[in-house]
């Protein structure tokens, strides 16, 4: 069974640009979570999608947005990138209880 | 709203000794509790969970955790530490009663196993 896959694995963007990160959940999982992990810090909750709808949102500005597609894959969009957006972005999928994580996308903003 | 606390930023243990990584939680209803491990530049790997039933749960790589409802704790344990256990460990909680129950993570505890 394939795990959670994220693309790309690494990304370098310039301040002010926009970026789209992608996540494919484990087959049969309908929930997708997005977390931001800045260097040396814990996981900050960004977004939660379930059955195509946004269920909850963390304390992040509106330039962080996303969506979930009918096949339950998900995108995270970040507009007007700032230097402090540099982080590891982790996606996780879940069916009922525990979540399973992808390897993450390392975003560097220069 | 649910919350989870890991009071130790770092834990140092000699190889072969028992290890404990502490976690306390707060939820409105019944908790779903989890432990994850993260190796450098990698995603999180699921170790174990408590949903209901026996308070002592066993997980991957010889780890176990004890659910204590009265102390609202879910400490991670291993009888004999290995150098390869050195990593960043996260405790997480989900509130069974909350319809908007997202999974919340602690800030993480860095475990150093000394050879």
PDB file of C-alpha atoms in Angstrom:
ATOM      1  CA  UNK A   1       0.000   0.000   0.000  1.00  0.00           C
ATOM      2  CA  UNK A   2       1.436   3.357  -1.031  1.00  0.00           C
ATOM      3  CA  UNK A   3       1.946   5.899   1.707  1.00  0.00           C
ATOM      4  CA  UNK A   4       1.267   9.604   1.676  1.00  0.00           C
ATOM      5  CA  UNK A   5       3.164  11.252  -1.147  1.00  0.00           C
ATOM      6  CA  UNK A   6       4.109  14.903  -1.367  1.00  0.00           C
ATOM      7  CA  UNK A   7       5.563  16.902  -4.208  1.00  0.00           C
ATOM      8  CA  UNK A   8       7.894  18.511  -4.762  1.00  0.00           C
ATOM      9  CA  UNK A   9      10.391  17.396  -2.110  1.00  0.00           C
ATOM     10  CA  UNK A  10      12.378  20.609  -2.236  1.00  0.00           C
ATOM     11  CA  UNK A  11      11.566  24.069  -3.519  1.00  0.00           C
ATOM     12  CA  UNK A  12      13.327  27.412  -3.613  1.00  0.00           C
ATOM     13  CA  UNK A  13      11.237  30.519  -4.189  1.00  0.00           C
ATOM     14  CA  UNK A  14      11.800  34.246  -4.111  1.00  0.00           C
ATOM     15  CA  UNK A  15      10.037  36.519  -1.650  1.00  0.00           C
ATOM     16  CA  UNK A  16       6.706  37.671  -3.067  1.00  0.00           C
ATOM     17  CA  UNK A  17       6.210  34.645  -5.298  1.00  0.00           C
ATOM     18  CA  UNK A  18       3.455  32.077  -5.014  1.00  0.00           C
ATOM     19  CA  UNK A  19       3.850  28.338  -4.436  1.00  0.00           C
ATOM     20  CA  UNK A  20       1.646  25.248  -4.669  1.00  0.00           C
ATOM     21  CA  UNK A  21       2.404  22.096  -2.729  1.00  0.00           C
ATOM     22  CA  UNK A  22       0.688  18.802  -3.457  1.00  0.00           C
ATOM     23  CA  UNK A  23      -0.312  15.821  -1.377  1.00  0.00           C
ATOM     24  CA  UNK A  24      -1.767  12.416  -2.264  1.00  0.00           C
ATOM     25  CA  UNK A  25      -3.282  10.576   0.693  1.00  0.00           C
ATOM     26  CA  UNK A  26      -3.251   6.880   1.422  1.00  0.00           C
ATOM     27  CA  UNK A  27      -5.940   5.088  -0.546  1.00  0.00           C
ATOM     28  CA  UNK A  28      -9.199   5.094   1.401  1.00  0.00           C
ATOM     29  CA  UNK A  29      -8.265   8.058   3.574  1.00  0.00           C
ATOM     30  CA  UNK A  30     -10.636  10.995   3.252  1.00  0.00           C
ATOM     31  CA  UNK A  31      -8.954  13.466   5.626  1.00  0.00           C
ATOM     32  CA  UNK A  32      -5.866  15.486   4.796  1.00  0.00           C
ATOM     33  CA  UNK A  33      -3.981  17.649   7.264  1.00  0.00           C
ATOM     34  CA  UNK A  34      -1.328  20.265   6.529  1.00  0.00           C
ATOM     35  CA  UNK A  35       1.293  21.311   9.072  1.00  0.00           C
ATOM     36  CA  UNK A  36       4.173  23.753   8.994  1.00  0.00           C
ATOM     37  CA  UNK A  37       7.397  22.860  10.766  1.00  0.00           C
ATOM     38  CA  UNK A  38       9.829  25.739  10.889  1.00  0.00           C
ATOM     39  CA  UNK A  39      13.441  24.970  11.740  1.00  0.00           C
ATOM     40  CA  UNK A  40      13.802  23.967  15.363  1.00  0.00           C
ATOM     41  CA  UNK A  41      10.116  24.295  16.064  1.00  0.00           C
ATOM     42  CA  UNK A  42       7.213  21.934  16.484  1.00  0.00           C
ATOM     43  CA  UNK A  43       4.336  21.282  14.133  1.00  0.00           C
ATOM     44  CA  UNK A  44       1.970  24.177  13.594  1.00  0.00           C
ATOM     45  CA  UNK A  45      -1.476  23.171  12.339  1.00  0.00           C
ATOM     46  CA  UNK A  46      -2.373  24.838   9.049  1.00  0.00           C
ATOM     47  CA  UNK A  47      -5.445  23.240   7.486  1.00  0.00           C
ATOM     48  CA  UNK A  48      -7.672  20.185   7.699  1.00  0.00           C
ATOM     49  CA  UNK A  49      -9.762  18.899   4.808  1.00  0.00           C
ATOM     50  CA  UNK A  50     -12.256  16.088   5.033  1.00  0.00           C
ATOM     51  CA  UNK A  51     -14.532  14.803   2.281  1.00  0.00           C
ATOM     52  CA  UNK A  52     -13.640  17.789   0.120  1.00  0.00           C
ATOM     53  CA  UNK A  53     -14.458  20.443   2.693  1.00  0.00           C
ATOM     54  CA  UNK A  54     -12.263  22.617   4.881  1.00  0.00           C
ATOM     55  CA  UNK A  55     -13.011  21.468   8.428  1.00  0.00           C
ATOM     56  CA  UNK A  56     -10.623  23.572  10.411  1.00  0.00           C
ATOM     57  CA  UNK A  57      -7.942  26.165   9.951  1.00  0.00           C
ATOM     58  CA  UNK A  58      -4.951  27.133  12.075  1.00  0.00           C
ATOM     59  CA  UNK A  59      -3.808  30.613  13.033  1.00  0.00           C
ATOM     60  CA  UNK A  60      -2.238  31.520   9.702  1.00  0.00           C
ATOM     61  CA  UNK A  61      -2.905  34.508   7.413  1.00  0.00           C
ATOM     62  CA  UNK A  62      -5.313  34.178   4.454  1.00  0.00           C
ATOM     63  CA  UNK A  63      -2.429  33.951   1.990  1.00  0.00           C
ATOM     64  CA  UNK A  64      -2.217  30.320   3.136  1.00  0.00           C
ATOM     65  CA  UNK A  65      -5.022  28.435   1.439  1.00  0.00           C
ATOM     66  CA  UNK A  66      -5.763  25.081  -0.054  1.00  0.00           C
ATOM     67  CA  UNK A  67      -8.296  22.679  -1.365  1.00  0.00           C
ATOM     68  CA  UNK A  68      -9.140  19.014  -1.533  1.00  0.00           C
ATOM     69  CA  UNK A  69     -10.097  17.335  -4.758  1.00  0.00           C
ATOM     70  CA  UNK A  70     -12.763  14.629  -5.362  1.00  0.00           C
ATOM     71  CA  UNK A  71     -10.033  11.960  -5.246  1.00  0.00           C
ATOM     72  CA  UNK A  72      -9.059  13.351  -1.785  1.00  0.00           C
ATOM     73  CA  UNK A  73      -5.696  14.665  -2.910  1.00  0.00           C
ATOM     74  CA  UNK A  74      -4.929  18.153  -1.715  1.00  0.00           C
ATOM     75  CA  UNK A  75      -3.043  21.304  -2.573  1.00  0.00           C
ATOM     76  CA  UNK A  76      -1.607  23.934  -0.276  1.00  0.00           C
ATOM     77  CA  UNK A  77      -1.147  27.370  -1.808  1.00  0.00           C
ATOM     78  CA  UNK A  78       0.925  30.127  -0.316  1.00  0.00           C
ATOM     79  CA  UNK A  79       0.776  33.588  -1.884  1.00  0.00           C
ATOM     80  CA  UNK A  80       3.109  36.538  -1.431  1.00  0.00           C
ATOM     81  CA  UNK A  81       5.842  34.401   0.093  1.00  0.00           C
ATOM     82  CA  UNK A  82       7.782  35.830   3.015  1.00  0.00           C
ATOM     83  CA  UNK A  83      11.174  34.773   4.323  1.00  0.00           C
ATOM     84  CA  UNK A  84       9.594  33.317   7.462  1.00  0.00           C
ATOM     85  CA  UNK A  85       7.541  30.921   5.319  1.00  0.00           C
ATOM     86  CA  UNK A  86      10.711  28.863   4.917  1.00  0.00           C
ATOM     87  CA  UNK A  87       9.879  25.547   6.556  1.00  0.00           C
ATOM     88  CA  UNK A  88       9.126  21.887   6.107  1.00  0.00           C
ATOM     89  CA  UNK A  89       5.489  21.507   5.058  1.00  0.00           C
ATOM     90  CA  UNK A  90       4.023  18.198   6.114  1.00  0.00           C
ATOM     91  CA  UNK A  91       0.889  16.565   4.829  1.00  0.00           C
ATOM     92  CA  UNK A  92      -0.860  13.751   6.655  1.00  0.00           C
ATOM     93  CA  UNK A  93      -3.865  11.624   5.820  1.00  0.00           C
ATOM     94  CA  UNK A  94      -6.274   9.912   8.148  1.00  0.00           C
ATOM     95  CA  UNK A  95      -9.376   7.750   8.019  1.00  0.00           C
ATOM     96  CA  UNK A  96     -10.511   7.577  11.644  1.00  0.00           C
ATOM     97  CA  UNK A  97      -7.871   7.921  14.308  1.00  0.00           C
ATOM     98  CA  UNK A  98      -4.148   8.209  13.643  1.00  0.00           C
ATOM     99  CA  UNK A  99      -2.647  10.222  10.833  1.00  0.00           C
ATOM    100  CA  UNK A 100       0.109   9.065   8.517  1.00  0.00           C
ATOM    101  CA  UNK A 101       2.609  11.565   7.229  1.00  0.00           C
ATOM    102  CA  UNK A 102       4.373  12.162   3.963  1.00  0.00           C
ATOM    103  CA  UNK A 103       8.047  13.018   3.792  1.00  0.00           C
ATOM    104  CA  UNK A 104       7.321  16.710   3.483  1.00  0.00           C
ATOM    105  CA  UNK A 105       8.202  19.546   1.135  1.00  0.00           C
ATOM    106  CA  UNK A 106      11.157  21.680   2.169  1.00  0.00           C
ATOM    107  CA  UNK A 107      10.378  25.257   1.086  1.00  0.00           C
ATOM    108  CA  UNK A 108      13.128  27.835   1.132  1.00  0.00           C
ATOM    109  CA  UNK A 109      12.234  31.475   0.498  1.00  0.00           C
ATOM    110  CA  UNK A 110      15.121  33.737  -0.487  1.00  0.00           C
TER     111      UNK A 110
ATOM    112  CA  UNK B   1      -9.992  23.113  22.766  1.00  0.00           C
ATOM    113  CA  UNK B   2      -7.553  20.287  23.162  1.00  0.00           C
ATOM    114  CA  UNK B   3      -3.900  20.786  24.043  1.00  0.00           C
ATOM    115  CA  UNK B   4      -0.823  18.683  24.631  1.00  0.00           C
ATOM    116  CA  UNK B   5       2.360  19.441  26.545  1.00  0.00           C
ATOM    117  CA  UNK B   6       5.800  17.882  26.399  1.00  0.00           C
ATOM    118  CA  UNK B   7       7.616  19.415  29.352  1.00  0.00           C
ATOM    119  CA  UNK B   8      11.136  18.375  28.314  1.00  0.00           C
ATOM    120  CA  UNK B   9      12.910  19.849  25.303  1.00  0.00           C
ATOM    121  CA  UNK B  10      15.593  17.185  25.506  1.00  0.00           C
ATOM    122  CA  UNK B  11      16.125  13.872  27.266  1.00  0.00           C
ATOM    123  CA  UNK B  12      19.516  12.177  27.545  1.00  0.00           C
ATOM    124  CA  UNK B  13      19.726   8.460  28.312  1.00  0.00           C
ATOM    125  CA  UNK B  14      22.623   6.023  28.295  1.00  0.00           C
ATOM    126  CA  UNK B  15      22.342   3.131  25.882  1.00  0.00           C
ATOM    127  CA  UNK B  16      20.778   0.111  27.539  1.00  0.00           C
ATOM    128  CA  UNK B  17      18.978   2.143  30.186  1.00  0.00           C
ATOM    129  CA  UNK B  18      15.203   2.581  30.284  1.00  0.00           C
ATOM    130  CA  UNK B  19      13.828   5.769  28.757  1.00  0.00           C
ATOM    131  CA  UNK B  20      10.734   7.871  29.394  1.00  0.00           C
ATOM    132  CA  UNK B  21       9.476  10.801  27.340  1.00  0.00           C
ATOM    133  CA  UNK B  22       6.720  12.711  29.082  1.00  0.00           C
ATOM    134  CA  UNK B  23       3.411  13.949  27.693  1.00  0.00           C
ATOM    135  CA  UNK B  24       0.332  15.469  29.300  1.00  0.00           C
ATOM    136  CA  UNK B  25      -2.883  16.436  27.569  1.00  0.00           C
ATOM    137  CA  UNK B  26      -6.142  18.301  27.947  1.00  0.00           C
ATOM    138  CA  UNK B  27      -9.378  17.510  26.104  1.00  0.00           C
ATOM    139  CA  UNK B  28     -13.077  18.016  26.685  1.00  0.00           C
ATOM    140  CA  UNK B  29     -14.107  14.468  25.942  1.00  0.00           C
ATOM    141  CA  UNK B  30     -12.262  11.200  25.607  1.00  0.00           C
ATOM    142  CA  UNK B  31      -8.775  11.505  24.170  1.00  0.00           C
ATOM    143  CA  UNK B  32      -7.246   9.762  21.253  1.00  0.00           C
ATOM    144  CA  UNK B  33      -3.503   9.848  21.988  1.00  0.00           C
ATOM    145  CA  UNK B  34      -0.567   9.221  19.689  1.00  0.00           C
ATOM    146  CA  UNK B  35       3.217   9.155  19.619  1.00  0.00           C
ATOM    147  CA  UNK B  36       5.276   9.877  16.531  1.00  0.00           C
ATOM    148  CA  UNK B  37       9.014   9.899  15.829  1.00  0.00           C
ATOM    149  CA  UNK B  38      10.849  12.141  13.392  1.00  0.00           C
ATOM    150  CA  UNK B  39      14.322  11.561  12.008  1.00  0.00           C
ATOM    151  CA  UNK B  40      16.278  14.481  10.463  1.00  0.00           C
ATOM    152  CA  UNK B  41      14.674  15.991   7.343  1.00  0.00           C
ATOM    153  CA  UNK B  42      11.969  13.349   7.307  1.00  0.00           C
ATOM    154  CA  UNK B  43       8.255  13.217   7.957  1.00  0.00           C
ATOM    155  CA  UNK B  44       6.753  11.827  11.115  1.00  0.00           C
ATOM    156  CA  UNK B  45       6.475   8.093  11.652  1.00  0.00           C
ATOM    157  CA  UNK B  46       3.575   6.710  13.665  1.00  0.00           C
ATOM    158  CA  UNK B  47       4.688   4.738  16.751  1.00  0.00           C
ATOM    159  CA  UNK B  48       1.565   3.902  18.732  1.00  0.00           C
ATOM    160  CA  UNK B  49      -1.877   5.053  19.778  1.00  0.00           C
ATOM    161  CA  UNK B  50      -4.352   4.878  22.627  1.00  0.00           C
ATOM    162  CA  UNK B  51      -8.036   4.894  21.754  1.00  0.00           C
ATOM    163  CA  UNK B  52      -9.653   2.774  24.437  1.00  0.00           C
ATOM    164  CA  UNK B  53      -9.002  -0.382  26.422  1.00  0.00           C
ATOM    165  CA  UNK B  54      -5.772  -1.434  28.112  1.00  0.00           C
ATOM    166  CA  UNK B  55      -3.885   1.528  29.572  1.00  0.00           C
ATOM    167  CA  UNK B  56      -0.539   0.124  28.426  1.00  0.00           C
ATOM    168  CA  UNK B  57      -0.192   0.170  24.665  1.00  0.00           C
ATOM    169  CA  UNK B  58       2.654  -1.330  22.699  1.00  0.00           C
ATOM    170  CA  UNK B  59       3.986   0.053  19.460  1.00  0.00           C
ATOM    171  CA  UNK B  60       6.773  -0.079  16.955  1.00  0.00           C
ATOM    172  CA  UNK B  61      10.495  -0.570  17.719  1.00  0.00           C
ATOM    173  CA  UNK B  62       9.848  -1.820  21.263  1.00  0.00           C
ATOM    174  CA  UNK B  63       8.182   1.390  22.449  1.00  0.00           C
ATOM    175  CA  UNK B  64       5.189   1.431  24.743  1.00  0.00           C
ATOM    176  CA  UNK B  65       3.109   4.126  26.399  1.00  0.00           C
ATOM    177  CA  UNK B  66       0.973   4.252  29.496  1.00  0.00           C
ATOM    178  CA  UNK B  67      -2.332   6.114  29.544  1.00  0.00           C
ATOM    179  CA  UNK B  68      -3.120   7.609  32.954  1.00  0.00           C
ATOM    180  CA  UNK B  69      -6.529   9.269  33.010  1.00  0.00           C
ATOM    181  CA  UNK B  70      -6.249  10.732  36.513  1.00  0.00           C
ATOM    182  CA  UNK B  71      -2.939  12.407  35.685  1.00  0.00           C
ATOM    183  CA  UNK B  72      -3.939  13.140  32.063  1.00  0.00           C
ATOM    184  CA  UNK B  73      -0.623  11.726  30.951  1.00  0.00           C
ATOM    185  CA  UNK B  74       0.576   9.483  28.156  1.00  0.00           C
ATOM    186  CA  UNK B  75       4.303   8.914  28.704  1.00  0.00           C
ATOM    187  CA  UNK B  76       6.377   7.063  26.130  1.00  0.00           C
ATOM    188  CA  UNK B  77       8.666   4.341  27.457  1.00  0.00           C
ATOM    189  CA  UNK B  78      11.195   1.766  26.360  1.00  0.00           C
ATOM    190  CA  UNK B  79      12.895  -0.747  28.673  1.00  0.00           C
ATOM    191  CA  UNK B  80      16.324  -0.583  27.009  1.00  0.00           C
ATOM    192  CA  UNK B  81      17.383   2.355  24.835  1.00  0.00           C
ATOM    193  CA  UNK B  82      19.328   2.005  21.595  1.00  0.00           C
ATOM    194  CA  UNK B  83      21.546   4.647  19.998  1.00  0.00           C
ATOM    195  CA  UNK B  84      19.282   4.414  16.951  1.00  0.00           C
ATOM    196  CA  UNK B  85      16.371   5.660  19.085  1.00  0.00           C
ATOM    197  CA  UNK B  86      17.934   9.132  19.023  1.00  0.00           C
ATOM    198  CA  UNK B  87      15.375  11.329  17.282  1.00  0.00           C
ATOM    199  CA  UNK B  88      12.638  13.914  17.826  1.00  0.00           C
ATOM    200  CA  UNK B  89       9.488  12.551  19.464  1.00  0.00           C
ATOM    201  CA  UNK B  90       6.045  14.110  19.269  1.00  0.00           C
ATOM    202  CA  UNK B  91       2.987  13.423  21.362  1.00  0.00           C
ATOM    203  CA  UNK B  92      -0.380  14.224  19.783  1.00  0.00           C
ATOM    204  CA  UNK B  93      -3.999  14.327  20.885  1.00  0.00           C
ATOM    205  CA  UNK B  94      -7.391  14.306  19.255  1.00  0.00           C
ATOM    206  CA  UNK B  95     -10.676  15.013  21.052  1.00  0.00           C
ATOM    207  CA  UNK B  96     -13.212  12.295  20.352  1.00  0.00           C
ATOM    208  CA  UNK B  97     -16.125  14.522  21.338  1.00  0.00           C
ATOM    209  CA  UNK B  98     -15.258  17.528  19.209  1.00  0.00           C
ATOM    210  CA  UNK B  99     -16.653  17.467  15.694  1.00  0.00           C
ATOM    211  CA  UNK B 100     -13.909  19.804  14.577  1.00  0.00           C
ATOM    212  CA  UNK B 101     -11.288  17.611  16.159  1.00  0.00           C
ATOM    213  CA  UNK B 102      -7.984  18.283  14.532  1.00  0.00           C
ATOM    214  CA  UNK B 103      -4.871  16.478  15.687  1.00  0.00           C
ATOM    215  CA  UNK B 104      -2.746  18.719  17.904  1.00  0.00           C
ATOM    216  CA  UNK B 105       0.942  18.043  18.459  1.00  0.00           C
ATOM    217  CA  UNK B 106       3.239  18.840  21.327  1.00  0.00           C
ATOM    218  CA  UNK B 107       6.377  20.854  20.645  1.00  0.00           C
ATOM    219  CA  UNK B 108       8.507  17.732  20.587  1.00  0.00           C
ATOM    220  CA  UNK B 109      11.197  16.192  22.781  1.00  0.00           C
ATOM    221  CA  UNK B 110      14.644  15.485  21.414  1.00  0.00           C
ATOM    222  CA  UNK B 111      15.907  12.139  22.670  1.00  0.00           C
ATOM    223  CA  UNK B 112      19.668  11.569  22.812  1.00  0.00           C
ATOM    224  CA  UNK B 113      20.857   8.048  23.506  1.00  0.00           C
ATOM    225  CA  UNK B 114      24.472   8.116  24.620  1.00  0.00           C
ATOM    226  CA  UNK B 115      26.680   5.166  23.611  1.00  0.00           C
TER     227      UNK B 115
END
